[in-house]
Amino acid sequence: MPRKASLILISILGIICVWTLSRALFSNLTANRSYDLQLGFTPNHELHKINDSSDRFINHAPLTAKAIYPDQKESLLQAQLYVTKRGESEILQQESMRETEDLAAFEMRLHNLKWEKGDYTLHFKRGLDIQKSLDFTLQ
């Protein structure tokens, strides 16, 4: 009987170890580890994304830009979203904010209805470094 009990105990401990290890490995694979930049008409505030993200838009309604943060932040800095005509340096619109530890996304409503058709670039900057840029076209 003691041999059977220790075999059951070892089996249970083995299952617990495998379950714990698989959870740890799986959570690392699914963790958001990089910055993302999305642009579209329909923001999803619950999932911190843009539902209709694209890079070509018919200019009929205000667009929303969203910088999505990784699960673990390196440091807290001043963040900035800004738009330029593609290949130019003049800023058409910008918004800045101080990052916080619980910040999951930084959002900016664009004034794109005032802009002419053409090619633009959305930039996401943290501190002095541009994390990501997204080229888009207004038709």
mmCIF file of C-alpha atoms in Angstrom:
data_model
loop_
_atom_site.group_PDB
_atom_site.id
_atom_site.type_symbol
_atom_site.label_atom_id
_atom_site.label_comp_id
_atom_site.label_asym_id
_atom_site.label_seq_id
_atom_site.Cartn_x
_atom_site.Cartn_y
_atom_site.Cartn_z
ATOM 1 C CA MET A 1 0.000 0.000 0.000
ATOM 2 C CA PRO A 2 2.738 2.566 0.785
ATOM 3 C CA ARG A 3 4.274 1.897 -2.648
ATOM 4 C CA LYS A 4 0.914 2.531 -4.349
ATOM 5 C CA ALA A 5 0.377 5.745 -2.345
ATOM 6 C CA SER A 6 3.833 7.068 -3.218
ATOM 7 C CA LEU A 7 3.241 6.225 -6.904
ATOM 8 C CA ILE A 8 -0.014 8.215 -6.843
ATOM 9 C CA LEU A 9 1.701 11.091 -5.051
ATOM 10 C CA ILE A 10 4.558 11.137 -7.595
ATOM 11 C CA SER A 11 2.020 11.086 -10.450
ATOM 12 C CA ILE A 12 0.092 14.016 -8.966
ATOM 13 C CA LEU A 13 3.293 16.007 -8.408
ATOM 14 C CA GLY A 14 4.391 15.238 -11.986
ATOM 15 C CA ILE A 15 1.083 16.498 -13.379
ATOM 16 C CA ILE A 16 1.352 19.669 -11.292
ATOM 17 C CA CYS A 17 4.925 20.247 -12.518
ATOM 18 C CA VAL A 18 3.964 19.730 -16.177
ATOM 19 C CA TRP A 19 0.941 22.029 -15.799
ATOM 20 C CA THR A 20 3.017 24.761 -14.091
ATOM 21 C CA LEU A 21 5.787 24.522 -16.672
ATOM 22 C CA SER A 22 3.381 24.613 -19.624
ATOM 23 C CA ARG A 23 1.585 27.662 -18.201
ATOM 24 C CA ALA A 24 4.875 29.476 -17.721
ATOM 25 C CA LEU A 25 6.043 28.663 -21.250
ATOM 26 C CA PHE A 26 2.683 29.431 -22.861
ATOM 27 C CA SER A 27 2.301 32.789 -21.110
ATOM 28 C CA ASN A 28 5.747 33.822 -22.400
ATOM 29 C CA LEU A 29 4.754 32.909 -25.947
ATOM 30 C CA THR A 30 1.514 34.882 -25.850
ATOM 31 C CA ALA A 31 2.800 37.897 -23.934
ATOM 32 C CA ASN A 32 2.841 41.146 -25.872
ATOM 33 C CA ARG A 33 6.545 42.050 -25.986
ATOM 34 C CA SER A 34 6.693 44.852 -28.571
ATOM 35 C CA TYR A 35 5.015 48.123 -29.435
ATOM 36 C CA ASP A 36 2.335 48.188 -32.115
ATOM 37 C CA LEU A 37 0.813 51.057 -34.054
ATOM 38 C CA GLN A 38 -2.662 50.829 -35.572
ATOM 39 C CA LEU A 39 -4.900 53.222 -37.482
ATOM 40 C CA GLY A 40 -8.593 52.951 -38.334
ATOM 41 C CA PHE A 41 -12.117 54.255 -37.815
ATOM 42 C CA THR A 42 -13.293 51.916 -35.016
ATOM 43 C CA PRO A 43 -11.241 51.697 -31.792
ATOM 44 C CA ASN A 44 -11.814 48.758 -29.465
ATOM 45 C CA HIS A 45 -11.142 50.165 -25.988
ATOM 46 C CA GLU A 46 -11.689 46.830 -24.262
ATOM 47 C CA LEU A 47 -9.054 44.924 -26.275
ATOM 48 C CA HIS A 48 -6.751 47.935 -26.852
ATOM 49 C CA LYS A 49 -6.735 47.675 -30.634
ATOM 50 C CA ILE A 50 -8.365 49.098 -33.757
ATOM 51 C CA ASN A 51 -11.078 46.824 -35.179
ATOM 52 C CA ASP A 52 -10.658 47.965 -38.809
ATOM 53 C CA SER A 53 -6.916 48.669 -38.862
ATOM 54 C CA SER A 54 -5.511 49.384 -42.321
ATOM 55 C CA ASP A 55 -3.140 51.656 -44.216
ATOM 56 C CA ARG A 56 -5.558 52.930 -46.931
ATOM 57 C CA PHE A 57 -8.647 54.955 -46.079
ATOM 58 C CA ILE A 58 -11.412 56.815 -47.844
ATOM 59 C CA ASN A 59 -11.340 60.175 -46.077
ATOM 60 C CA HIS A 60 -14.975 60.305 -44.912
ATOM 61 C CA ALA A 61 -14.689 60.182 -41.088
ATOM 62 C CA PRO A 62 -12.108 60.923 -38.381
ATOM 63 C CA LEU A 63 -9.456 58.238 -37.959
ATOM 64 C CA THR A 64 -8.097 57.014 -34.636
ATOM 65 C CA ALA A 65 -4.409 56.259 -34.145
ATOM 66 C CA LYS A 66 -3.459 53.860 -31.382
ATOM 67 C CA ALA A 67 -0.020 52.997 -30.007
ATOM 68 C CA ILE A 68 -0.255 49.680 -28.176
ATOM 69 C CA TYR A 69 2.209 48.996 -25.372
ATOM 70 C CA PRO A 70 3.869 45.681 -24.474
ATOM 71 C CA ASP A 71 2.858 43.889 -21.297
ATOM 72 C CA GLN A 72 6.140 44.803 -19.595
ATOM 73 C CA LYS A 73 7.428 48.343 -19.967
ATOM 74 C CA GLU A 74 11.124 49.184 -19.945
ATOM 75 C CA SER A 75 10.758 52.613 -18.343
ATOM 76 C CA LEU A 76 8.217 55.410 -18.131
ATOM 77 C CA LEU A 77 8.837 58.238 -20.573
ATOM 78 C CA GLN A 78 7.063 61.022 -22.408
ATOM 79 C CA ALA A 79 5.215 59.491 -25.380
ATOM 80 C CA GLN A 80 4.174 61.234 -28.563
ATOM 81 C CA LEU A 81 1.992 60.385 -31.549
ATOM 82 C CA TYR A 82 2.344 62.637 -34.574
ATOM 83 C CA VAL A 83 1.492 62.741 -38.283
ATOM 84 C CA THR A 84 3.534 64.093 -41.196
ATOM 85 C CA LYS A 85 3.116 64.038 -44.958
ATOM 86 C CA ARG A 86 5.129 61.035 -46.131
ATOM 87 C CA GLY A 87 8.752 62.030 -46.652
ATOM 88 C CA GLU A 88 8.346 65.468 -45.048
ATOM 89 C CA SER A 89 9.235 66.699 -41.571
ATOM 90 C CA GLU A 90 6.453 69.245 -40.950
ATOM 91 C CA ILE A 91 4.136 67.920 -38.231
ATOM 92 C CA LEU A 92 0.441 68.179 -39.146
ATOM 93 C CA GLN A 93 -0.876 66.950 -35.805
ATOM 94 C CA GLN A 94 0.674 65.723 -32.575
ATOM 95 C CA GLU A 95 -0.297 64.668 -29.101
ATOM 96 C CA SER A 96 1.939 63.951 -26.115
ATOM 97 C CA MET A 97 1.383 62.218 -22.807
ATOM 98 C CA ARG A 98 3.354 61.002 -19.806
ATOM 99 C CA GLU A 99 3.385 57.201 -19.623
ATOM 100 C CA THR A 100 2.117 55.415 -16.523
ATOM 101 C CA GLU A 101 2.733 51.859 -15.320
ATOM 102 C CA ASP A 102 -0.806 50.731 -16.152
ATOM 103 C CA LEU A 103 -0.902 52.324 -19.629
ATOM 104 C CA ALA A 104 -1.934 49.745 -22.241
ATOM 105 C CA ALA A 105 -2.499 52.062 -25.216
ATOM 106 C CA PHE A 106 -2.129 55.698 -26.236
ATOM 107 C CA GLU A 107 -4.846 56.990 -28.551
ATOM 108 C CA MET A 108 -5.208 60.084 -30.742
ATOM 109 C CA ARG A 109 -8.164 61.182 -32.883
ATOM 110 C CA LEU A 110 -6.857 62.529 -36.166
ATOM 111 C CA HIS A 111 -8.041 65.728 -37.863
ATOM 112 C CA ASN A 112 -7.765 63.952 -41.222
ATOM 113 C CA LEU A 113 -10.959 65.491 -42.659
ATOM 114 C CA LYS A 114 -8.994 68.754 -42.974
ATOM 115 C CA TRP A 115 -6.185 67.059 -44.917
ATOM 116 C CA GLU A 116 -5.976 66.550 -48.667
ATOM 117 C CA LYS A 117 -5.780 63.153 -50.336
ATOM 118 C CA GLY A 118 -2.284 61.742 -50.259
ATOM 119 C CA ASP A 119 0.338 59.771 -48.399
ATOM 120 C CA TYR A 120 1.070 60.333 -44.719
ATOM 121 C CA THR A 121 3.146 58.792 -41.931
ATOM 122 C CA LEU A 122 2.029 58.210 -38.351
ATOM 123 C CA HIS A 123 4.927 58.144 -35.873
ATOM 124 C CA PHE A 124 5.045 56.814 -32.304
ATOM 125 C CA LYS A 125 7.876 58.248 -30.255
ATOM 126 C CA ARG A 126 8.964 57.493 -26.668
ATOM 127 C CA GLY A 127 11.472 59.867 -25.182
ATOM 128 C CA LEU A 128 13.838 60.643 -28.065
ATOM 129 C CA ASP A 129 13.343 57.371 -29.974
ATOM 130 C CA ILE A 130 10.750 56.572 -32.629
ATOM 131 C CA GLN A 131 9.379 53.143 -31.689
ATOM 132 C CA LYS A 132 7.268 52.606 -34.774
ATOM 133 C CA SER A 133 6.028 54.418 -37.879
ATOM 134 C CA LEU A 134 3.068 53.577 -40.096
ATOM 135 C CA ASP A 135 2.641 54.868 -43.648
ATOM 136 C CA PHE A 136 -0.972 55.375 -44.716
ATOM 137 C CA THR A 137 -2.917 56.812 -47.635
ATOM 138 C CA LEU A 138 -6.017 59.000 -47.645
ATOM 139 C CA GLN A 139 -8.099 58.548 -50.800
#
